[in-house]
């Protein structure tokens, strides 16, 4: 989807925070202060908190059973007594399914980015800091994955691996490793060129120490900002895979899968059929706006 | 210039090799082999073995890979296990349909994005900027397959203005440029253009804004050049960055149209890929993925070369 590599290089270009590693504490404090003053970010964070909290606490919210089908109450419209948001094609309560659906949908969107962040950032920082052959090897490997449009890669991988949540997670992680690796590599390469790295080397610090003390503090910010901007892409992509029948299997409640099964109902009850997508849309907008806020607060240029 | 293009082409060779390995691996990632997908579970072992030998699945993997690559390089992508037709024909026909849709979406998205992005960068009032950034935000955040469904609900189910699915009225022959076929294209095009519209509007806006702050713009203004001609200078400077993003977006459209094609039953590569996955038709999956990946690589290369041509400041060599 919207993974754009030219902007990656730009992210990296502006990424190097001027803050020296020793002052990192003050830097993070000011980031937090700036975030708190941004009403849009705070609003999105609050909304996301509600969605996540509801998904996590779903069993204790007194909702209907999201798996319980009923032949009598199929495709009831929004506002039916007992079924606040109506029922789906098998008579299951939509409200319960939308709330429970957040569990899988959010999990499937966030987990791949976190895993890819761990792998991609490690590879990218190693490539950027060590340079030479290692860089060449890692980055050429990434080029291979870059030769695929991201959606195509995700779909082909999960198509070959077969449907199922684990395979989707694996496929999405593989899709997000290369872009994160690229950003990490170019940010690290830049930091490596600074005098304080040379100074540390001259004073006899080992590679690991330099990376831990001098590099990480300066590169993690931009990498993190970039990774957060991928979450909304990941959520949409994960939902898309389930929508195609390549992700979560029925009868699990998941927004993408619900969109798929409710598609047949667009002639009967169109509003109902659109509901799961609204959830995906809202979550994705919130993550995007939060990522923008974080970028501004951390002073990382787009 | 030609030398640069050639060098880039040469550099693609190892990447292409890696891509072919990955596509080949796709089939072997699959649980069970391609044969077990097409034979009934109670098929006698000797039939399975015969089929396996026929398709070459009994050879060691490296041998299989090189055989596959040699045949593929010769333009033979194998036979579809599902339909028995050559994969090349199936993919080729579908690819044309995808391209038609992608070009339409590119035209809509890019022209709108340039206008909106430039307007937002130029706007003195915050309202215009706000509206444009909101449109861009919606573009990058909306699940486009959901938007597709919503469009069908509104314009086909409720209003009945536009057809909900298909390539054209008769659905047998391929795509043609006429009014009927265009009617069928409207909804998929709109849905497909959302993501590139969002991404490009953001890019154009930030690039133009950055250039407007440059000194040469002030200098031109000081010399008394009229705004229209300054805009021309600004756009020329913004072109290389925007072109690079456009190239990627165009490529992603072609690879990413699978969801939209599924919603609208548009017989393109995405639709083909999807049905191949469900029939476990691995040769078609392999062929379609390979064709799309190579197209994407060539597109990136072309954009890169065009970028160097447009922007004399980029010295590559």
Coordinates of C-alpha atoms in Angstrom, one line a residue:
Chain A
X1 CA 0.0 0.0 0.0
X2 CA 1.5 3.3 1.0
X3 CA 5.0 2.2 1.6
X4 CA 7.0 4.8 -0.2
X5 CA 10.7 4.4 -0.4
X6 CA 11.7 7.9 -1.7
X7 CA 10.2 9.4 1.4
X8 CA 12.2 6.9 3.4
X9 CA 15.4 8.5 2.3
X10 CA 14.0 11.9 3.2
X11 CA 13.0 10.6 6.7
X12 CA 16.5 9.5 7.1
X13 CA 17.9 12.8 5.8
X14 CA 16.3 14.8 8.4
X15 CA 16.3 12.2 11.0
X16 CA 19.5 12.7 12.9
X17 CA 18.5 14.3 16.1
X18 CA 20.8 17.0 17.1
X19 CA 20.5 15.9 20.7
X20 CA 23.6 14.3 22.1
X21 CA 23.1 11.0 23.7
X22 CA 23.8 12.3 27.2
X23 CA 20.9 14.7 27.0
X24 CA 18.5 12.1 25.9
X25 CA 16.5 12.3 29.1
X26 CA 15.6 16.0 28.5
X27 CA 14.8 15.3 24.9
X28 CA 12.2 12.6 25.7
X29 CA 10.7 14.9 28.3
X30 CA 10.2 17.7 25.9
X31 CA 8.7 15.2 23.4
X32 CA 6.2 14.1 26.0
X33 CA 5.3 17.7 26.8
X34 CA 4.8 18.6 23.1
X35 CA 2.6 15.5 22.6
X36 CA 0.4 16.5 25.5
X37 CA -0.1 19.9 24.1
X38 CA -1.3 18.6 20.7
X39 CA -5.1 18.2 20.9
X40 CA -5.3 16.1 17.8
X41 CA -2.8 13.5 19.1
X42 CA -4.4 13.5 22.5
X43 CA -7.8 13.0 21.0
X44 CA -6.7 10.1 18.8
X45 CA -4.8 8.5 21.6
X46 CA -8.0 8.7 23.8
X47 CA -10.1 7.2 21.0
X48 CA -7.6 4.4 20.4
X49 CA -7.4 3.7 24.1
X50 CA -11.2 3.3 24.2
X51 CA -11.1 0.9 21.2
X52 CA -8.2 -1.1 22.6
X53 CA -9.6 -1.2 26.1
X54 CA -13.0 -2.3 24.9
X55 CA -11.4 -5.1 22.8
X56 CA -9.2 -6.3 25.7
X57 CA -12.0 -6.1 28.3
X58 CA -14.7 -7.4 25.9
X59 CA -15.6 -10.5 28.0
X60 CA -16.4 -8.4 31.0
X61 CA -18.5 -5.7 29.3
X62 CA -21.7 -7.7 29.4
X63 CA -21.9 -8.0 25.6
X64 CA -23.8 -10.8 23.8
X65 CA -21.9 -13.9 22.8
X66 CA -20.1 -13.0 19.5
X67 CA -20.3 -16.6 18.3
X68 CA -23.9 -17.3 19.1
X69 CA -25.9 -17.7 15.9
X70 CA -29.6 -17.3 15.5
X71 CA -31.7 -18.2 12.5
X72 CA -34.5 -16.0 13.7
X73 CA -32.6 -12.8 14.0
X74 CA -30.6 -12.7 10.8
X75 CA -29.5 -9.3 9.3
X76 CA -31.5 -7.2 11.7
X77 CA -31.0 -3.5 11.1
X78 CA -29.1 -1.1 13.3
X79 CA -31.2 -0.1 16.3
X80 CA -33.1 -3.4 16.8
X81 CA -34.0 -3.9 20.5
X82 CA -31.5 -6.2 22.1
X83 CA -29.2 -5.8 19.1
X84 CA -28.0 -2.2 19.2
X85 CA -26.0 -2.5 16.0
X86 CA -28.1 -5.2 14.4
X87 CA -27.1 -8.7 13.6
X88 CA -24.9 -10.3 10.9
X89 CA -25.8 -12.9 8.3
X90 CA -25.9 -15.7 10.9
X91 CA -27.8 -13.7 13.5
X92 CA -24.8 -12.9 15.7
X93 CA -24.8 -9.7 17.6
X94 CA -22.9 -7.0 15.6
X95 CA -21.9 -4.8 18.5
X96 CA -20.3 -7.8 20.3
X97 CA -18.6 -8.9 17.1
X98 CA -17.3 -5.4 16.4
X99 CA -15.9 -5.0 19.9
X100 CA -14.4 -8.5 19.9
X101 CA -13.2 -8.0 16.4
X102 CA -10.8 -5.3 17.6
X103 CA -8.9 -8.0 19.4
X104 CA -7.7 -9.8 16.3
X105 CA -7.7 -6.8 14.0
X106 CA -5.5 -4.7 16.2
X107 CA -3.3 -7.6 17.1
X108 CA -2.8 -8.6 13.5
X109 CA -1.9 -5.0 12.6
X110 CA 0.4 -4.1 15.4
X111 CA 2.3 -7.4 15.9
X112 CA 3.9 -7.6 12.4
X113 CA 5.1 -4.0 12.7
X114 CA 6.7 -4.8 16.2
X115 CA 8.3 -8.0 14.9
X116 CA 9.5 -6.3 11.7
X117 CA 10.8 -3.4 13.8
X118 CA 12.9 -5.8 15.9
X119 CA 14.3 -7.6 12.9
X120 CA 14.5 -4.7 10.4
X121 CA 16.0 -2.2 12.8
X122 CA 18.7 -4.7 13.9
X123 CA 19.6 -5.5 10.4
X124 CA 19.5 -1.9 9.3
X125 CA 21.6 -0.6 12.1
X126 CA 24.1 -3.4 11.6
X127 CA 24.3 -2.7 7.9
X128 CA 24.6 1.0 8.4
X129 CA 27.2 0.9 11.2
X130 CA 29.3 -1.9 9.9
X131 CA 29.1 -0.8 6.2
X132 CA 31.2 -2.6 3.6
X133 CA 30.3 -6.2 2.7
X134 CA 27.8 -6.6 5.5
X135 CA 25.9 -3.6 4.3
X136 CA 26.1 -4.8 0.7
X137 CA 24.8 -8.2 1.6
X138 CA 21.9 -7.0 3.8
X139 CA 20.8 -4.2 1.5
X140 CA 20.9 -6.3 -1.7
X141 CA 18.8 -8.9 0.1
X142 CA 16.3 -6.2 0.9
X143 CA 16.3 -5.0 -2.7
X144 CA 14.9 -8.4 -3.7
X145 CA 11.9 -7.8 -1.4
X146 CA 11.6 -4.3 -2.7
X147 CA 11.1 -5.5 -6.2
X148 CA 7.6 -6.6 -5.2
X149 CA 4.7 -4.2 -4.6
X150 CA 4.0 -4.7 -0.9
X151 CA 0.4 -5.8 -1.3
X152 CA 1.4 -8.3 -3.9
X153 CA 4.2 -9.7 -1.7
X154 CA 1.8 -10.1 1.3
X155 CA -0.9 -11.7 -0.8
X156 CA 1.5 -14.1 -2.6
X157 CA 3.2 -15.1 0.6
X158 CA 0.0 -15.8 2.5
X159 CA -1.5 -17.4 -0.6
X160 CA 1.3 -19.8 -0.8
X161 CA 1.5 -20.4 3.0
X162 CA -2.3 -20.9 3.2
X163 CA -4.9 -19.1 5.2
X164 CA -4.7 -18.6 9.0
X165 CA -3.7 -15.9 11.4
X166 CA -0.1 -17.2 12.0
X167 CA 0.6 -17.2 8.3
X168 CA -0.7 -13.7 7.9
X169 CA 1.4 -12.5 10.7
X170 CA 4.5 -14.1 9.1
X171 CA 3.7 -12.7 5.7
X172 CA 3.1 -9.2 7.0
X173 CA 6.2 -9.2 9.1
X174 CA 8.2 -10.2 6.0
X175 CA 6.6 -7.3 4.1
X176 CA 7.5 -4.7 6.7
X177 CA 11.1 -5.7 7.4
X178 CA 12.6 -4.2 4.2
X179 CA 11.3 -0.7 4.6
X180 CA 12.2 -0.5 8.3
X181 CA 15.6 -1.9 7.4
X182 CA 16.1 0.7 4.8
X183 CA 15.2 3.6 7.0
X184 CA 17.4 2.3 9.8
X185 CA 20.3 1.8 7.5
X186 CA 20.3 5.3 6.1
X187 CA 19.8 6.9 9.5
X188 CA 22.6 4.9 11.0
X189 CA 24.9 5.6 8.1
X190 CA 24.4 9.3 8.7
X191 CA 25.0 9.1 12.5
X192 CA 28.2 7.1 11.9
X193 CA 29.7 10.0 10.0
X194 CA 29.5 12.3 13.0
X195 CA 32.5 13.4 15.0
X196 CA 31.4 12.0 18.3
X197 CA 31.5 8.5 16.8
X198 CA 35.0 9.0 15.7
X199 CA 35.9 10.5 19.1
X200 CA 34.5 7.4 20.8
X201 CA 36.4 5.1 18.5
X202 CA 39.6 7.1 19.1
X203 CA 39.1 6.8 22.9
X204 CA 39.0 3.0 22.4
X205 CA 35.3 2.2 22.7
X206 CA 34.2 -1.1 21.2
X207 CA 31.7 -1.4 18.4
X208 CA 28.9 -2.6 20.7
X209 CA 29.5 0.2 23.2
X210 CA 29.4 2.8 20.5
X211 CA 26.2 1.4 19.0
X212 CA 24.6 1.2 22.4
X213 CA 25.7 4.6 23.8
X214 CA 26.1 6.8 20.8
X215 CA 24.1 5.4 17.9
X216 CA 20.9 3.9 19.3
X217 CA 19.8 7.1 21.1
X218 CA 20.2 9.0 17.9
X219 CA 18.5 6.6 15.5
X220 CA 15.7 5.0 17.5
X221 CA 13.5 8.1 17.3
X222 CA 13.3 8.4 13.5
X223 CA 13.0 4.6 13.2
X224 CA 10.2 4.5 15.7
X225 CA 8.3 7.4 14.1
X226 CA 8.6 5.6 10.7
X227 CA 7.4 2.3 12.3
X228 CA 4.3 3.9 13.8
X229 CA 3.4 5.3 10.4
X230 CA 3.3 1.6 9.2
X231 CA 0.8 0.5 11.8
X232 CA -2.2 1.9 9.9
X233 CA -0.9 0.3 6.7
X234 CA -0.5 -3.0 8.5
X235 CA -4.1 -2.9 9.9
X236 CA -5.6 -2.2 6.5
X237 CA -3.4 -4.9 4.9
X238 CA -4.2 -7.5 7.6
X239 CA -7.9 -6.7 7.2
X240 CA -7.5 -6.9 3.5
X241 CA -6.0 -10.4 3.7
X242 CA -8.8 -11.6 5.9
X243 CA -11.2 -9.9 3.5
X244 CA -9.8 -12.1 0.7
X245 CA -10.1 -15.1 2.9
X246 CA -6.4 -15.4 3.4
X247 CA -6.2 -14.3 7.0
X248 CA -8.3 -15.2 10.0
X249 CA -10.7 -18.1 9.5
X250 CA -14.4 -17.9 10.3
X251 CA -16.1 -17.9 12.7
X252 CA -13.6 -15.6 14.5
X253 CA -14.8 -12.0 14.7
X254 CA -12.4 -9.9 12.7
X255 CA -13.2 -6.7 10.9
X256 CA -11.8 -7.6 7.5
X257 CA -13.5 -11.0 7.5
X258 CA -16.8 -9.5 8.7
X259 CA -16.7 -7.1 5.7
X260 CA -16.2 -10.1 3.5
X261 CA -19.1 -12.2 4.9
X262 CA -21.4 -9.2 5.1
X263 CA -20.8 -8.4 1.4
X264 CA -23.7 -10.6 0.4
X265 CA -26.0 -8.4 2.5
X266 CA -25.4 -5.1 0.7
X267 CA -28.8 -5.5 -1.0
X268 CA -30.6 -6.3 2.2
X269 CA -29.0 -4.1 4.8
X270 CA -26.3 -1.9 3.4
X271 CA -25.6 0.1 6.5
X272 CA -24.8 -3.1 8.4
X273 CA -22.5 -4.3 5.7
X274 CA -20.4 -1.1 5.9
X275 CA -20.0 -1.1 9.7
X276 CA -16.8 -3.2 10.1
X277 CA -15.1 -1.0 7.6
X278 CA -15.9 2.0 9.7
X279 CA -14.0 0.5 12.5
X280 CA -10.9 -0.2 10.3
X281 CA -11.1 3.4 8.9
X282 CA -11.4 5.0 12.4
X283 CA -8.5 3.0 13.8
X284 CA -6.3 3.6 10.8
X285 CA -7.0 7.4 10.9
X286 CA -6.1 7.5 14.6
X287 CA -2.9 5.7 14.1
X288 CA -2.0 8.0 11.2
X289 CA -2.7 11.1 13.1
X290 CA -0.8 9.9 16.1
X291 CA 2.1 9.0 14.0
X292 CA 2.0 12.6 12.5
X293 CA 1.9 14.0 16.0
X294 CA 4.8 11.9 17.2
X295 CA 6.8 13.0 14.1
X296 CA 6.1 16.6 14.9
X297 CA 6.8 16.2 18.6
X298 CA 10.1 14.4 18.0
X299 CA 11.1 16.9 15.3
X300 CA 11.6 14.3 12.6
X301 CA 10.9 15.8 9.2
X302 CA 8.6 13.9 6.8
Chain B
X1 CA 22.5 8.8 -19.9
X2 CA 22.3 5.7 -22.0
X3 CA 25.3 4.4 -20.1
X4 CA 23.5 5.1 -16.8
X5 CA 20.4 3.3 -17.9
X6 CA 22.4 0.3 -19.0
X7 CA 24.3 0.2 -15.7
X8 CA 21.0 0.3 -13.8
X9 CA 19.7 -2.5 -16.0
X10 CA 22.8 -4.5 -15.3
X11 CA 22.4 -3.9 -11.6
X12 CA 18.9 -5.4 -11.9
X13 CA 20.2 -8.8 -12.9
X14 CA 21.2 -10.0 -9.4
X15 CA 17.9 -8.5 -8.0
X16 CA 16.0 -10.3 -10.7
X17 CA 17.8 -13.5 -9.8
X18 CA 16.7 -13.0 -6.2
X19 CA 13.2 -12.3 -7.2
X20 CA 13.0 -15.4 -9.3
X21 CA 14.3 -17.5 -6.4
X22 CA 11.7 -16.0 -4.1
X23 CA 8.9 -16.6 -6.6
X24 CA 10.1 -20.2 -7.0
X25 CA 10.2 -20.6 -3.3
X26 CA 6.6 -19.5 -3.1
X27 CA 5.5 -22.8 -4.5
X28 CA 7.7 -24.8 -2.1
X29 CA 6.5 -22.8 0.9
X30 CA 3.1 -24.1 0.2
X31 CA 2.0 -27.0 2.5
X32 CA 1.9 -30.1 0.4
X33 CA 3.1 -29.9 -3.2
X34 CA 1.2 -28.6 -6.3
X35 CA 0.1 -32.1 -7.2
X36 CA -1.6 -33.0 -4.0
X37 CA -3.8 -29.9 -4.6
X38 CA -5.3 -31.2 -7.8
X39 CA -5.6 -35.0 -7.3
X40 CA -8.5 -36.3 -5.2
X41 CA -7.3 -37.5 -1.8
X42 CA -8.0 -41.1 -2.7
X43 CA -6.0 -41.1 -5.9
X44 CA -3.7 -44.1 -6.2
X45 CA 0.0 -43.5 -5.4
X46 CA 1.2 -44.4 -8.9
X47 CA -1.0 -41.8 -10.5
X48 CA 0.3 -39.2 -8.1
X49 CA 3.9 -40.3 -8.9
X50 CA 3.2 -40.2 -12.6
X51 CA 1.9 -36.6 -12.4
X52 CA 4.8 -35.6 -10.2
X53 CA 7.2 -36.9 -12.8
X54 CA 5.2 -35.2 -15.6
X55 CA 5.4 -31.8 -13.9
X56 CA 9.0 -32.4 -12.8
X57 CA 8.3 -32.3 -9.1
X58 CA 10.4 -35.4 -8.4
X59 CA 13.7 -33.8 -9.2
X60 CA 15.9 -32.1 -6.5
X61 CA 15.0 -28.5 -5.9
X62 CA 18.1 -26.8 -7.6
X63 CA 17.4 -28.8 -10.7
X64 CA 13.7 -27.9 -10.6
X65 CA 14.7 -24.2 -10.2
X66 CA 17.0 -24.1 -13.2
X67 CA 14.6 -26.0 -15.3
X68 CA 11.8 -23.7 -14.3
X69 CA 14.0 -20.6 -15.0
X70 CA 15.2 -21.8 -18.4
X71 CA 11.7 -22.5 -19.5
X72 CA 10.4 -19.2 -18.1
X73 CA 13.1 -17.2 -19.8
X74 CA 11.9 -18.7 -23.0
X75 CA 8.5 -17.2 -22.4
X76 CA 6.8 -20.5 -21.3
X77 CA 5.2 -20.0 -17.9
X78 CA 3.8 -23.5 -17.7
X79 CA 0.2 -24.7 -17.8
X80 CA -2.5 -23.6 -15.4
X81 CA -3.3 -26.6 -13.2
X82 CA -6.8 -25.3 -12.8
X83 CA -7.8 -24.5 -16.4
X84 CA -5.2 -26.4 -18.4
X85 CA -4.5 -23.2 -20.5
X86 CA -1.0 -21.8 -20.8
X87 CA -0.2 -19.5 -17.8
X88 CA 1.2 -16.9 -20.1
X89 CA -2.1 -16.4 -21.9
X90 CA -4.1 -16.3 -18.7
X91 CA -1.7 -13.8 -17.1
X92 CA -1.3 -11.7 -20.2
X93 CA -5.0 -11.2 -20.8
X94 CA -5.6 -10.3 -17.2
X95 CA -2.6 -8.0 -17.1
X96 CA -4.0 -5.8 -19.9
X97 CA -7.2 -5.4 -17.9
X98 CA -5.3 -4.4 -14.8
X99 CA -3.2 -1.9 -16.7
X100 CA -6.3 -0.2 -18.1
X101 CA -7.7 0.2 -14.6
X102 CA -4.3 1.3 -13.2
X103 CA -3.8 3.9 -15.9
X104 CA -7.2 5.4 -15.3
X105 CA -6.6 5.5 -11.5
X106 CA -3.2 7.1 -12.1
X107 CA -4.6 9.8 -14.2
X108 CA -7.4 10.6 -11.7
X109 CA -5.1 10.4 -8.7
X110 CA -2.1 12.2 -10.0
X111 CA -3.8 15.1 -11.7
X112 CA -6.0 15.7 -8.6
X113 CA -3.0 15.4 -6.3
X114 CA -1.0 17.9 -8.2
X115 CA -3.8 20.5 -8.2
X116 CA -4.7 19.9 -4.6
X117 CA -1.2 19.7 -3.3
X118 CA -0.1 22.8 -5.1
X119 CA -3.2 24.7 -4.0
X120 CA -2.5 23.7 -0.3
X121 CA 1.1 24.8 -0.5
X122 CA 0.2 28.1 -2.1
X123 CA -2.9 28.7 0.1
X124 CA -2.7 31.7 2.4
X125 CA -5.9 30.7 4.2
X126 CA -5.6 27.8 6.6
X127 CA -9.0 26.5 5.6
X128 CA -7.8 25.4 2.1
X129 CA -4.7 23.7 3.6
X130 CA -6.8 22.0 6.2
X131 CA -9.2 20.7 3.7
X132 CA -6.5 19.3 1.4
X133 CA -4.6 17.7 4.2
X134 CA -7.8 16.1 5.4
X135 CA -8.4 14.7 2.0
X136 CA -4.9 13.4 1.9
X137 CA -5.3 11.8 5.3
X138 CA -8.5 10.1 4.3
X139 CA -6.8 8.8 1.2
X140 CA -4.0 7.1 3.1
X141 CA -6.2 5.9 5.9
X142 CA -9.3 4.5 4.2
X143 CA -9.4 0.8 3.7
X144 CA -9.9 1.0 -0.1
X145 CA -11.7 -2.3 -0.4
X146 CA -14.3 -1.0 2.1
X147 CA -14.6 2.2 0.2
X148 CA -15.3 0.1 -2.9
X149 CA -18.1 -1.7 -1.1
X150 CA -19.5 1.7 0.1
X151 CA -19.4 3.0 -3.5
X152 CA -21.3 0.0 -4.7
X153 CA -23.8 0.4 -1.9
X154 CA -24.4 4.1 -2.7
X155 CA -24.1 4.2 -6.5
X156 CA -25.3 0.8 -7.5
X157 CA -27.6 -0.5 -4.8
X158 CA -29.3 2.7 -3.6
X159 CA -29.1 5.1 -6.6
X160 CA -28.8 2.5 -9.3
X161 CA -26.6 4.8 -11.5
X162 CA -23.6 2.6 -12.1
X163 CA -23.1 -1.2 -12.6
X164 CA -21.8 -2.9 -9.4
X165 CA -19.3 -5.3 -11.0
X166 CA -17.7 -6.6 -14.1
X167 CA -15.6 -5.3 -17.0
X168 CA -18.3 -4.4 -19.4
X169 CA -21.9 -5.2 -20.5
X170 CA -21.2 -8.5 -22.2
X171 CA -18.4 -9.7 -20.0
X172 CA -17.0 -12.0 -22.6
X173 CA -14.8 -10.0 -24.9
X174 CA -12.0 -8.0 -23.5
X175 CA -11.9 -4.3 -22.6
X176 CA -12.8 -1.7 -25.3
X177 CA -12.8 2.1 -25.2
X178 CA -16.4 3.0 -25.4
X179 CA -19.0 4.6 -23.2
X180 CA -20.4 1.4 -21.9
X181 CA -17.1 0.1 -20.7
X182 CA -16.2 3.5 -19.2
X183 CA -19.3 3.3 -17.1
X184 CA -18.2 0.0 -15.6
X185 CA -14.8 1.6 -14.9
X186 CA -15.9 4.6 -12.8
X187 CA -16.4 2.9 -9.4
X188 CA -13.2 0.7 -9.5
X189 CA -11.2 3.7 -10.7
X190 CA -12.4 5.9 -7.9
X191 CA -11.7 3.2 -5.2
X192 CA -8.3 2.4 -6.6
X193 CA -7.2 6.0 -6.9
X194 CA -7.7 6.8 -3.2
X195 CA -4.4 5.6 -1.8
X196 CA -2.2 7.2 -4.5
X197 CA -4.3 10.3 -4.2
X198 CA -3.6 10.6 -0.5
X199 CA 0.1 9.8 -0.8
X200 CA 0.7 12.0 -3.8
X201 CA -1.2 15.0 -2.3
X202 CA 1.0 14.8 0.8
X203 CA 4.1 14.6 -1.3
X204 CA 3.2 17.4 -3.7
X205 CA 2.2 19.7 -0.9
X206 CA 5.3 19.2 1.2
X207 CA 7.6 19.4 -1.8
X208 CA 6.1 22.6 -3.3
X209 CA 6.0 24.2 0.2
X210 CA 9.7 23.5 0.6
X211 CA 10.6 24.9 -2.8
X212 CA 8.4 28.0 -2.2
X213 CA 10.7 28.8 0.8
X214 CA 13.8 28.7 -1.3
X215 CA 15.7 31.8 -2.1
X216 CA 15.4 31.6 -5.8
X217 CA 11.7 32.0 -5.5
X218 CA 12.2 35.2 -3.5
X219 CA 14.7 36.4 -6.1
X220 CA 12.2 35.8 -8.9
X221 CA 9.5 37.6 -7.0
X222 CA 11.9 40.5 -6.4
X223 CA 12.7 40.7 -10.1
X224 CA 9.0 41.1 -10.7
X225 CA 8.2 37.9 -12.5
X226 CA 4.5 37.1 -12.6
X227 CA 3.1 34.4 -10.4
X228 CA 2.2 32.1 -13.2
X229 CA 5.8 31.9 -14.5
X230 CA 7.1 31.4 -11.0
X231 CA 4.7 28.5 -10.5
X232 CA 6.3 27.0 -13.6
X233 CA 9.7 27.2 -12.0
X234 CA 8.4 25.8 -8.7
X235 CA 6.7 22.8 -10.4
X236 CA 9.8 22.1 -12.5
X237 CA 11.8 21.9 -9.3
X238 CA 9.2 19.7 -7.6
X239 CA 9.0 17.3 -10.5
X240 CA 11.8 14.9 -9.6
X241 CA 10.7 14.1 -6.1
X242 CA 7.1 13.8 -7.1
X243 CA 8.0 11.6 -10.1
X244 CA 9.8 9.2 -7.9
X245 CA 6.8 8.8 -5.6
X246 CA 4.5 8.6 -8.5
X247 CA 6.4 5.7 -10.0
X248 CA 6.2 3.7 -6.8
X249 CA 2.5 4.5 -6.4
X250 CA 1.8 3.4 -10.0
X251 CA 3.6 0.2 -9.3
X252 CA 1.7 -0.4 -6.1
X253 CA -1.5 0.2 -8.0
X254 CA -0.8 -2.6 -10.3
X255 CA 0.3 -4.9 -7.6
X256 CA -2.3 -3.7 -5.1
X257 CA -5.4 -3.7 -7.2
X258 CA -6.2 -7.3 -6.1
X259 CA -8.6 -6.2 -3.4
X260 CA -10.5 -3.8 -5.7
X261 CA -10.5 -6.3 -8.5
X262 CA -12.0 -8.8 -6.2
X263 CA -14.8 -6.5 -5.0
X264 CA -15.7 -5.5 -8.6
X265 CA -15.0 -8.9 -10.2
X266 CA -12.7 -7.1 -12.5
X267 CA -10.9 -9.8 -14.5
X268 CA -7.3 -8.5 -13.9
X269 CA -4.2 -10.0 -12.5
X270 CA -5.4 -9.5 -8.9
X271 CA -8.6 -11.3 -9.6
X272 CA -6.6 -14.1 -11.3
X273 CA -4.2 -14.3 -8.5
X274 CA -7.0 -14.5 -6.0
X275 CA -8.8 -17.3 -7.8
X276 CA -5.4 -19.1 -8.4
X277 CA -4.8 -19.0 -4.6
X278 CA -8.1 -20.6 -3.9
X279 CA -7.8 -23.2 -6.6
X280 CA -4.2 -23.8 -5.3
X281 CA -3.2 -23.2 -8.9
X282 CA 0.5 -22.7 -8.1
X283 CA 1.8 -22.2 -11.7
X284 CA -0.6 -19.3 -12.2
X285 CA 0.3 -17.8 -8.7
X286 CA 3.9 -18.1 -9.7
X287 CA 3.5 -16.7 -13.1
X288 CA 1.3 -13.7 -12.1
X289 CA 3.6 -12.8 -9.2
X290 CA 6.7 -13.0 -11.4
X291 CA 5.1 -10.9 -14.2
X292 CA 4.0 -8.2 -11.7
X293 CA 7.3 -8.1 -9.9
X294 CA 9.2 -7.7 -13.1
X295 CA 6.9 -5.0 -14.3
X296 CA 7.4 -3.2 -11.0
X297 CA 11.2 -3.5 -11.3
X298 CA 11.2 -2.1 -14.8
X299 CA 8.8 0.7 -13.8
X300 CA 11.2 1.7 -11.0
X301 CA 14.1 1.6 -13.4
X302 CA 12.2 3.8 -15.9
X303 CA 11.2 6.3 -13.2
X304 CA 14.8 6.4 -12.0
X305 CA 16.1 7.1 -15.5
X306 CA 13.4 9.7 -16.2
X307 CA 14.2 11.4 -13.0
X308 CA 17.9 11.8 -14.0
X309 CA 16.8 13.2 -17.3
X310 CA 14.4 15.7 -15.8
X311 CA 16.8 16.9 -13.1
X312 CA 20.3 17.8 -14.4
X313 CA 21.4 18.2 -10.8
X314 CA 21.3 14.5 -10.2
X315 CA 24.7 13.3 -11.4
X316 CA 24.8 9.5 -11.3
X317 CA 27.6 7.6 -12.8

